[in-house]
Short mmCIF file of C-alpha atoms and ligand atoms in Angstrom, two decimals:
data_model
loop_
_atom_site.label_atom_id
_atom_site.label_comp_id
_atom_site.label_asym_id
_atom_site.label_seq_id
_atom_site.Cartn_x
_atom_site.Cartn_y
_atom_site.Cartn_z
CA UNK U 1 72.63 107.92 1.57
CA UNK U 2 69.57 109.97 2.57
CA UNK U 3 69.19 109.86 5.85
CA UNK U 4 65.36 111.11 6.14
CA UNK U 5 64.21 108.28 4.63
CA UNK U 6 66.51 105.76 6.93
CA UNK U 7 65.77 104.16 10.12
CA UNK U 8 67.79 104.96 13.18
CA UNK U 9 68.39 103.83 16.55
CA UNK U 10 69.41 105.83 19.78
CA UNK U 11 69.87 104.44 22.77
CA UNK U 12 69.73 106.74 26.17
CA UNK U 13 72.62 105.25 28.37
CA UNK U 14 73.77 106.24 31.37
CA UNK U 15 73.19 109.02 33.84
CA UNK U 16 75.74 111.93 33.08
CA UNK U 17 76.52 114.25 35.63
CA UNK U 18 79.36 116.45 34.15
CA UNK U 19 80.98 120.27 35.15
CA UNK U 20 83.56 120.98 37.58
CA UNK U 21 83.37 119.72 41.39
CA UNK U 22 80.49 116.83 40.07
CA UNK U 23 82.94 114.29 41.12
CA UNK U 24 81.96 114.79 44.79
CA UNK U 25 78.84 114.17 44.23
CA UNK U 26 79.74 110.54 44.00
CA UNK U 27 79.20 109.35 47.66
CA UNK U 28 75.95 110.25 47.82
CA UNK U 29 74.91 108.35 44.32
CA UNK U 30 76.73 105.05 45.51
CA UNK U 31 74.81 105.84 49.15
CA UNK U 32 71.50 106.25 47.61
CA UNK U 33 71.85 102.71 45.76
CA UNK U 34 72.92 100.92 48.98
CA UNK U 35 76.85 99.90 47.81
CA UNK U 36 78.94 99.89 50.92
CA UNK U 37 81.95 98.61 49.74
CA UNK U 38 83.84 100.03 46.01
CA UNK U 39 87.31 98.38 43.89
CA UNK U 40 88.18 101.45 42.63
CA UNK U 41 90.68 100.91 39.01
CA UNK U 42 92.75 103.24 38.33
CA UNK U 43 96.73 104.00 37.34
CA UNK U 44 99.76 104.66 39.92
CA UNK U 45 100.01 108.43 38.18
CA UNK U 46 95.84 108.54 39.14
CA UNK U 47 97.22 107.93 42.65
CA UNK U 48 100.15 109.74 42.36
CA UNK U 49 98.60 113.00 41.43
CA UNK U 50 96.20 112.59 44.30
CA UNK U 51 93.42 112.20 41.90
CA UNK U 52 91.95 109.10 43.83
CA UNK U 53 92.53 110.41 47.39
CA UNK U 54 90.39 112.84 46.40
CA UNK U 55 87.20 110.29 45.12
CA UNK U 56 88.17 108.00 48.24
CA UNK U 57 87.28 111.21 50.51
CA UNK U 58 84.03 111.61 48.59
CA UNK U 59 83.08 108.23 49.23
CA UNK U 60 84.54 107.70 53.03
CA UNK U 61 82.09 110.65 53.86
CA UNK U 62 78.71 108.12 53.34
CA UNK U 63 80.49 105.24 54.77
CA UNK U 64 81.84 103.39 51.77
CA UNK U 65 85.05 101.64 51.87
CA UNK U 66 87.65 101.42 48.77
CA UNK U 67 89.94 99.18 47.79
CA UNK U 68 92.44 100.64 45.32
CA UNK U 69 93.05 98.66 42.75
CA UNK U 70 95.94 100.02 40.49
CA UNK U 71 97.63 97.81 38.39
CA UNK U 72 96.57 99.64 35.25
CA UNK U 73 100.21 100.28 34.44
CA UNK U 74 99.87 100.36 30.81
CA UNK U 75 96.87 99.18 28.26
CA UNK U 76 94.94 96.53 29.89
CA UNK U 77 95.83 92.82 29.43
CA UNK U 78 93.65 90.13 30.16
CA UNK U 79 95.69 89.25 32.87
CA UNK U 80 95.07 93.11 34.74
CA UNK U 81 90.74 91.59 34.67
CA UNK U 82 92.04 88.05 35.79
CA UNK U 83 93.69 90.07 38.50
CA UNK U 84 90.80 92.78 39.37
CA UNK U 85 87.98 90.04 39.39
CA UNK U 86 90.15 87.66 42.15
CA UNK U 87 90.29 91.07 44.27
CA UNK U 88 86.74 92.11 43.55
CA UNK U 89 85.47 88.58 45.15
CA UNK U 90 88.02 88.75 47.88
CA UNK U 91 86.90 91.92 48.87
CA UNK U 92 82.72 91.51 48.60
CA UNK U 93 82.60 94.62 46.54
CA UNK U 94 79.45 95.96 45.03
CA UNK U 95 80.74 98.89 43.02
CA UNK U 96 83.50 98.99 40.86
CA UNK U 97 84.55 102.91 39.75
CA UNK U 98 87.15 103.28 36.88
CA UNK U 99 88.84 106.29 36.89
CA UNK U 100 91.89 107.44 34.83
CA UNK U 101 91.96 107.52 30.98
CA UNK U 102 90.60 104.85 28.62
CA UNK U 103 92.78 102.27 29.79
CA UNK U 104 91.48 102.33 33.54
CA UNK U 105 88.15 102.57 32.87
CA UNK U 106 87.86 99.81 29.88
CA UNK U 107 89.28 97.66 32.76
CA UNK U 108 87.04 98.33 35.31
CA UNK U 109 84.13 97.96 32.82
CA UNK U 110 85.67 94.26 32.03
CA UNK U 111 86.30 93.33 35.62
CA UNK U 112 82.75 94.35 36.64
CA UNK U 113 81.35 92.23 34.02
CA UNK U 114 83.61 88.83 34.62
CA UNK U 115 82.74 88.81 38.04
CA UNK U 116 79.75 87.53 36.43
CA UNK U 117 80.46 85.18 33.75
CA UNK U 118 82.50 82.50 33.13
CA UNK U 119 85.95 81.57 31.53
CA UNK U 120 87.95 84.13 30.04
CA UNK U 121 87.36 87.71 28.83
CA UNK U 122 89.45 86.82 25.57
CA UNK U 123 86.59 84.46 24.33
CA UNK U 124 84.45 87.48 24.57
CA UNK U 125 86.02 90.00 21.60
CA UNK U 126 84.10 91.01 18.76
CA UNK U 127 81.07 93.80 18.26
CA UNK U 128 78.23 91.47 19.90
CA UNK U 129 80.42 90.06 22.91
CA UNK U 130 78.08 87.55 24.08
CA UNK U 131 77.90 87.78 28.11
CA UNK U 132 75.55 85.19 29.20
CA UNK U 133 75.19 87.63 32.24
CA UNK U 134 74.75 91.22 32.96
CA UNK U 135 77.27 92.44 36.10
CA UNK U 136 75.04 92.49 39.58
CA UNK U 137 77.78 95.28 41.29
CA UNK U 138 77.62 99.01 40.01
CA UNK U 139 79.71 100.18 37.57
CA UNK U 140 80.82 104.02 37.74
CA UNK U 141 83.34 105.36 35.43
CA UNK U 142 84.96 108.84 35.96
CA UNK U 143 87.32 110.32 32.65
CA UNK U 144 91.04 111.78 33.83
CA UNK U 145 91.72 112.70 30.03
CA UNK U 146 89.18 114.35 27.30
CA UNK U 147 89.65 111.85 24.91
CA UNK U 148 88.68 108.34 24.50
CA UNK U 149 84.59 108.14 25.27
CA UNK U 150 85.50 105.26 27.32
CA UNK U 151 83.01 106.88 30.57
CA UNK U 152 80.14 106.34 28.20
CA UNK U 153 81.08 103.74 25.55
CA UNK U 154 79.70 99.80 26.08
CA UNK U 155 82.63 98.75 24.46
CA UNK U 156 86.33 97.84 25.46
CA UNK U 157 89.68 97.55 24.12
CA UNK U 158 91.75 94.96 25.60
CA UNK U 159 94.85 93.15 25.26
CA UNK U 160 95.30 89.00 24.69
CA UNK U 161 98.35 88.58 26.19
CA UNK U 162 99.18 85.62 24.47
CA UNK U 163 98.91 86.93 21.16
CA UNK U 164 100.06 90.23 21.88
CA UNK U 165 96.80 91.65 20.23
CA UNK U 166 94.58 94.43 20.95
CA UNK U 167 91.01 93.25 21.22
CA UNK U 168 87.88 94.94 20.81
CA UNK U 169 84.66 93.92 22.76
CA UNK U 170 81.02 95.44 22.75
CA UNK U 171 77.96 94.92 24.42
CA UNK U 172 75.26 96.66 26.84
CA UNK U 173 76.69 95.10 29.43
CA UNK U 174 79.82 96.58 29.86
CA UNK U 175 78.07 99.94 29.74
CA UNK U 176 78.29 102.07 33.72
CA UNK U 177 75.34 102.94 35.56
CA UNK U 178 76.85 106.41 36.06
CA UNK U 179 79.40 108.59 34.44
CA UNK U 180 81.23 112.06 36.20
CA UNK U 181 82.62 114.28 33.31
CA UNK U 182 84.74 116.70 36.01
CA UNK U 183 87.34 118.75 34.13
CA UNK U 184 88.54 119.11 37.36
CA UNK U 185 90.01 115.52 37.18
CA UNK U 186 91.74 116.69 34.20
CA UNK U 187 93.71 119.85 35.11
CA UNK U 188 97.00 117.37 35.85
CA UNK U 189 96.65 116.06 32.80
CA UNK U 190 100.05 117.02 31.09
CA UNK U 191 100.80 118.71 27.80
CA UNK U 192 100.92 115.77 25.55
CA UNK U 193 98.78 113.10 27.28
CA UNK U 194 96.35 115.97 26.60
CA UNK U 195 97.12 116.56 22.71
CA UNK U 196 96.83 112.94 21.78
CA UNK U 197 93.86 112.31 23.82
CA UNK U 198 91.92 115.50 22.10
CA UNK U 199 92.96 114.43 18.65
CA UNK U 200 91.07 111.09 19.68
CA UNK U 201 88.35 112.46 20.03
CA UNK U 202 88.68 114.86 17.30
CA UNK U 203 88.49 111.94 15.20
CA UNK U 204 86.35 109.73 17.16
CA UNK U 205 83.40 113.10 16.36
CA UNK U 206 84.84 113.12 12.59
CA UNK U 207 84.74 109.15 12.25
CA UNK U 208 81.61 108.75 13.73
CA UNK U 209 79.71 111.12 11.21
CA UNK U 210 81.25 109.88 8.20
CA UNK U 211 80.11 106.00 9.46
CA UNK U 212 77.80 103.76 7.47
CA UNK U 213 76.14 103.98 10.69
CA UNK U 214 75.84 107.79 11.54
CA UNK U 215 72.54 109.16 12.13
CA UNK U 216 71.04 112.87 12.29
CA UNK U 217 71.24 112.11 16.38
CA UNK U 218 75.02 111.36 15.95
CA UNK U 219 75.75 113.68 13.32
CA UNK U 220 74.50 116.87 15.55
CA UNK U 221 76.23 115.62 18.49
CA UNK U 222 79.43 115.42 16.58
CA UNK U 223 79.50 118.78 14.78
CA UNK U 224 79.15 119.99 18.05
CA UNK U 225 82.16 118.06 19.70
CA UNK U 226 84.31 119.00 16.51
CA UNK U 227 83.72 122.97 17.25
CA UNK U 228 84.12 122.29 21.09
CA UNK U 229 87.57 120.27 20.46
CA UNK U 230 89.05 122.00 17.86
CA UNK U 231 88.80 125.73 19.30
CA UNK U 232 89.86 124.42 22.68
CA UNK U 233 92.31 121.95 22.20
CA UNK U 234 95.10 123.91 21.42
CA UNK U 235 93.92 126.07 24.60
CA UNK U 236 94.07 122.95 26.97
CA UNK U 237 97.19 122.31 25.85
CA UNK U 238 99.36 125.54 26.09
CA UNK U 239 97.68 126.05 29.62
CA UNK U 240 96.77 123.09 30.98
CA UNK U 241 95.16 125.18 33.91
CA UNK U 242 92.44 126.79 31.60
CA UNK U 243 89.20 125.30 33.24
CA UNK U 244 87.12 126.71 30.76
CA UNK U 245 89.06 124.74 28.15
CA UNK U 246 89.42 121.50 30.14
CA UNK U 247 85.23 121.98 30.64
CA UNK U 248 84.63 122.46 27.10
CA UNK U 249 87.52 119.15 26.16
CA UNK U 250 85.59 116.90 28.62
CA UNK U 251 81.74 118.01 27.30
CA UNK U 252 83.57 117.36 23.73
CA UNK U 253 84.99 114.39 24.43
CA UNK U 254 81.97 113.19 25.97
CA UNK U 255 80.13 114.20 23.06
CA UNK U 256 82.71 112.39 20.24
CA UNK U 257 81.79 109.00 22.83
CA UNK U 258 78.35 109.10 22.49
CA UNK U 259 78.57 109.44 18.49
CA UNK U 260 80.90 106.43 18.20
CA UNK U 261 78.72 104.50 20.50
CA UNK U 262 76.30 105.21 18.60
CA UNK U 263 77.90 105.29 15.08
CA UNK U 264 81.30 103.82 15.45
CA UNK U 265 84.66 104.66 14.14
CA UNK U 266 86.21 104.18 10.58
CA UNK U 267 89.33 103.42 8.92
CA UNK U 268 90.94 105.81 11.00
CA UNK U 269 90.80 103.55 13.88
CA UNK U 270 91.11 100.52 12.25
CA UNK U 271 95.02 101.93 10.94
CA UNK U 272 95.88 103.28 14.19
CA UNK U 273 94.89 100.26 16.36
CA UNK U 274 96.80 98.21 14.39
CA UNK U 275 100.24 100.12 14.61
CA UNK U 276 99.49 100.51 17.70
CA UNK U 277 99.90 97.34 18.27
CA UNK U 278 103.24 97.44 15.70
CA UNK U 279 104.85 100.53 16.93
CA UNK U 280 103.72 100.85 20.63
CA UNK U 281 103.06 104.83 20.38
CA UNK U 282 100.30 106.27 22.07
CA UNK U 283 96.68 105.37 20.81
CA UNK U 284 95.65 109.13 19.99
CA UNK U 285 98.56 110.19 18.32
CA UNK U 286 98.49 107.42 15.73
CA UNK U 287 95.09 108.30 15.41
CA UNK U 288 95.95 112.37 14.70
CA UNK U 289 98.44 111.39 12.29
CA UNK U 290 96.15 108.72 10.19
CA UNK U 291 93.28 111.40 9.72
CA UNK U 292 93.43 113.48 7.21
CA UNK U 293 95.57 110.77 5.41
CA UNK U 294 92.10 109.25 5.27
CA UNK U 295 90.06 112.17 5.20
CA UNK U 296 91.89 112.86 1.63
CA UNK U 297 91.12 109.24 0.68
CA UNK U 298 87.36 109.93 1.33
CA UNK U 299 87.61 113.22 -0.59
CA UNK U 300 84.92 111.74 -3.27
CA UNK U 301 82.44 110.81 -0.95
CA UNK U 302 79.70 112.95 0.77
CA UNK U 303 81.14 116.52 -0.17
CA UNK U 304 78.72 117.98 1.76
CA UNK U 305 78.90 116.81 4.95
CA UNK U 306 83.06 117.24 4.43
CA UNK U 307 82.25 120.88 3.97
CA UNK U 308 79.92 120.80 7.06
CA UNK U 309 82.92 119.30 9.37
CA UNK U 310 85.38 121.89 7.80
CA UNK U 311 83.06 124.61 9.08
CA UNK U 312 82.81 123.33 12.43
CA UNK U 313 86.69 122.51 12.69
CA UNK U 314 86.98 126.81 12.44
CA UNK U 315 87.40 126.49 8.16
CA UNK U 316 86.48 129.60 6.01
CA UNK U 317 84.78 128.40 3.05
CA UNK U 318 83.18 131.79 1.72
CA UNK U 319 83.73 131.47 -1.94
CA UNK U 320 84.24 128.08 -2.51
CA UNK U 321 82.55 124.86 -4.47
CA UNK U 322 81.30 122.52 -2.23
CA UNK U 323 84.47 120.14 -3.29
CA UNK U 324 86.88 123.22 -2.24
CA UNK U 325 84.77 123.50 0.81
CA UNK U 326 84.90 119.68 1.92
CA UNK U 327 88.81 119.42 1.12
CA UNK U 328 88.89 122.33 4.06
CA UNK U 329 88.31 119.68 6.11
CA UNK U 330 92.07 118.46 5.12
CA UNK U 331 93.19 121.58 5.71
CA UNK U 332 91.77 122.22 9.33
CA UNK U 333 92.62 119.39 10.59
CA UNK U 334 96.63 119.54 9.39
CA UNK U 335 96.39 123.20 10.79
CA UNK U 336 95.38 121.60 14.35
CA UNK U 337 98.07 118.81 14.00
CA UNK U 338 100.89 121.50 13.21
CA UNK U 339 100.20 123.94 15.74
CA UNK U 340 99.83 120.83 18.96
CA UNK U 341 103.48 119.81 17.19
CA UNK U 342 102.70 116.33 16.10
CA UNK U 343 105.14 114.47 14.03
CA UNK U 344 104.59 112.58 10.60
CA UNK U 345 103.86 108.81 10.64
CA UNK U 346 107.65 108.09 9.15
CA UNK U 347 108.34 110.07 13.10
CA UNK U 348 106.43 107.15 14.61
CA UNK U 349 107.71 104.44 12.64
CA UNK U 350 106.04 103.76 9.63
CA UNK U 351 107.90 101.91 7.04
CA UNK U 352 107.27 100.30 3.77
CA UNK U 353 107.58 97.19 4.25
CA UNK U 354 104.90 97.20 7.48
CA UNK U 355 102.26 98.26 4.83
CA UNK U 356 101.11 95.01 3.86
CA UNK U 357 100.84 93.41 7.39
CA UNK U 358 99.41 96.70 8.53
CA UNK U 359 96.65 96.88 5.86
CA UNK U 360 96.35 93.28 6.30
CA UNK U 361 95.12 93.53 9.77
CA UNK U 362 93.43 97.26 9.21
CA UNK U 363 91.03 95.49 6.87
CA UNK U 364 90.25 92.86 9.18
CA UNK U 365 89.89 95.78 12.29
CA UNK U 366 86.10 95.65 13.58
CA UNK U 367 86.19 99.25 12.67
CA UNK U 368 86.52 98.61 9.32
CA UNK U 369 82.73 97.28 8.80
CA UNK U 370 81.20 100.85 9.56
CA UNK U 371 83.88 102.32 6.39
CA UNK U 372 81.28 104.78 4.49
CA UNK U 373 82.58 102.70 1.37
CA UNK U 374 84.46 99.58 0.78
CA UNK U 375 87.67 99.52 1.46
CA UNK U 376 90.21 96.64 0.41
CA UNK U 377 93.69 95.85 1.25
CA UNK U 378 95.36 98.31 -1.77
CA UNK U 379 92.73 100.76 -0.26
CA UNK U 380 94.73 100.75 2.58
CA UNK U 381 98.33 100.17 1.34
CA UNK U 382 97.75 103.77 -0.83
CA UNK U 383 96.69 105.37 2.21
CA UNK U 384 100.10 104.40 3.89
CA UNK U 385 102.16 104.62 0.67
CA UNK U 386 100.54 108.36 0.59
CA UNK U 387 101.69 109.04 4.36
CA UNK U 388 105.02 107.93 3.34
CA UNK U 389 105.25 110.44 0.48
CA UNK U 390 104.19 113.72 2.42
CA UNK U 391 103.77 113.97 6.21
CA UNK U 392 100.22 115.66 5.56
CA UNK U 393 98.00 115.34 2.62
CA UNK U 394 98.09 118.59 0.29
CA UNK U 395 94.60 119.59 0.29
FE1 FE2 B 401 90.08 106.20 19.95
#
C-alpha cells in the first residue's frame, strides 16, 4: 500500500500536559472550568502508595472536593461502572479523574459516560459504541504505568461479568477532556508491573504501524515511541527511580496511544486478549510474548517498514538485504524480551489443545479487522503451534 496516494484521518484529542510535577497543575484546570466537586477512580495500591493523596491535595487547594472511588481491584467489570455511576449521582459530581493503570482509567472513562445514557454498558461493545449521549461532567485521566494509552485512547476494555468476557468499546465519547503524563506518578511502579506495561506499548507503537489503518501521522509517532521504549525500558526497570527513564516510558507510551487510536492494534492483541481471558496473566506480558511470534508470521509483508522498526528498536542492519534487515525486527525485540526476563508462552500456559478455541476467538477479536493481511483461523493456530515449538521465533 502506498500511502502518498491514500487518504488519512487525524484527529487532535485532548489537551496533554505531560513532564514531571504536571500533575499539580490539576486544581487549577478543574478550577478554571468551574467543577467543584470530582469521583476520583482509582486502585487500593493507587491509594496505598499515596499516589491519590497526593492529586486530592492538588485539588483541595482550589476548593474541590473528592470522593475516592476505589474499587478497581482488578480489570473492570461491568458491575465496578454499575457501581461508580450510583456514587457519581449520589455525590453531584462534575468531574470524574481516572488515575492508576489502564484498568482505572478505562473505568472512569465508562462511568463518566453512563451517567449519561441508558441501560447497560455491555450493550455498548464493539468499535462504533453507539452512545446516544456525550458525558456532561469532565473527564480527566492521569497514567500510573507507561503502558496501555488508556489517558488518551476513546476506547475501553471491559469485562461482561456474565460471560466472563473481555469487551472492547470505542467511541469519541469516552475520550477525557484532559490528560497528565507525570512520570512522577510512575516512580512506585514496581519492577514487573513496569516490564509488562512497556512491552504493551512496545507493541501497541509496532502494531499500530503495521495496521491496515496506519498513516504517515501514526507511523512517525510510532518509530519514535519504539526508540523511546526500547532504549529505556530496560532502564525503568533495573532502577525504577531513573526519572529520566520513567519521562522518556510515559512520552513513549503516550506516543504508542495516540498511534493505536489512531491506527489500532493487530493480531498481537487480538491473541493476547483472548488468553487473557483463558489464562488470567497480565495483559502486557501476553502481549510481549505473542510479538515476534507474529512479527515472524508477517515476515513477507512490507520488508521495508520491518527494517525501519528494527532500526528504531536499536538493530544494526549495515550490510544487510532489506529481508535480513526487516527479520532484525525479530531479533530486537527477543533481545528486549530476554534481557526484562520474560518467560515463553508454554510459562504462561499455553497448550495445544487451547489453540483452536484461542484462534477461534482471536479471529473474531475487533483487533483482528485492522490485520495488514487476512488472517484465518489456521493463520492463527500456526502462530500458536510455532510458540509451542520454540519460546522465540529464530530470526
Ligand atoms: Fe495493550
Amino acid at each position: 500500500m502506498n500511502l502518498a496516494y491514500a487518504k488519512h484521518l487525524f484527529a487532535l484529542g485532548p489537551t496533554v500536559e505531560y513532564g514531571p510535577g504536571v500533575y499539580e497543575n490539576i486544581g487549577q484546570v478543574v478550577a478554571g472550568w468551574g467543577c467543584k466537586k470530582a469521583l476520583l477512580v482509582t486502585d487500593p495500591n493507587i491509594v496505598k502508595a499515596g499516589i491519590s493523596g497526593r492529586v486530592v491535595t492538588a485539588l483541595s487547594a482550589h476548593g474541590v472536593s473528592v470522593e475516592i472511588f476505589d474499587r478497581v481491584v482488578t480489570e473492570p467489570t461491568d458491575l465496578f461502572v454499575v457501581e461508580g455511576v450510583s456514587r457519581l449521582k449520589d455525590m453531584g459530581a462534575d468531574l470524574v479523574i481516572g488515575l492508576g493503570g489502564g484498568s482505572a482509567m478505562d473505568c472512569a472513562k465508562c462511568i463518566a459516560v453512563m451517567a449519561e445514557n441508558p441501560g447497560h454498558i455491555t450493550q455498548y461493545e464493539g468499535a462504533v459504541a453507539e452512545f446516544p449521549n456525550d458525558k456532561q461532567v469532565r473527564l480527566i485521566t492521569l497514567p500510573t504505568t507507561s503502558g496501555s494509552g488508556a489517558e488518551i485512547a476513546g476506547w475501553a476494555v471491559i469485562t461482561d461479568s456474565a460471560r466472563s468476557y473481555k469487551m472492547s468499546l470505542g467511541s469519541p465519547y469516552l475520550e477525557p477532556d484532559y490528560v497528565f503524563v507525570d512520570p512522577l506518578l510512575t516512580l512506585d511502579l514496581p519492577r514487573n508491573p513496569t516490564a509488562y506495561s512497556g512491552m504493551d506499548a512496545l507493541s501497541q507503537a509496532i502494531e499500530g504501524m503495521l495496521s491496515r489503518r496506519r498513516t504517515p501521522i501514526s507511523i512517525a509517532l510510532g518509530m519514535y515511541a519504539v526508540r523511546l521504549i526500547s532504549e529505556n525500558l530496560p532502564k525503568a526497570v533495573i532502577r525504577g527511580w531513573d526519572l529520566e527513564a520513567r519521562s522518556n516510558m510515559s512520552v513513549g507510551a503516550l506516543l504508542a496511544g495516540i498511534v493505536i487510536n489512531t491506527s489500532g492494534c493487530i493480531s498481537v492483541h487480538s491473541l493476547a486478549e483472548t488468553m487473557g481471558g483463558l489464562y488470567h496473566k497480565p495483559h502486557g506480558l501476553l502481549v510481549g510474548l505473542c510479538l515476534p511470534h507474529v512479527l515472524e508470521f508477517l515476515l513477507p509483508g512490507d520488508h521495508k517498514l520491518l527494517a525501519e522498526i528494527a532500526v528504531a528498536l536499536g538493530g544494526n542492519i549495515s550490510g544487510c538485504t532489506m529481508y535480513e534487515a526487516a527479520k532484525q525486527a525479530i531479533v530486537e525485540v527477543n533481545r528486549l524480551l530476554d534481557e526484562l526476563e520474560f518467560p515463553s508462552l508454554i510459562d504462561v500456559g499455553l497448550r495445544e489443545e487451547d489453540i483452536p478455541q484461542i484462534s477461534q476467538l482471536a479471529v473474531g477479536n475487533v483487533c483482528s479487522a485492522d490485520n495488514p493481511c487476512e488472517m484465518r483461523l489456521e493463520d492463527y493456530a500456526l502462530i500458536l503451534n510455532n510458540a509451542l515449538e520454540e519460546a522465540r521465533p529464530q530470526a
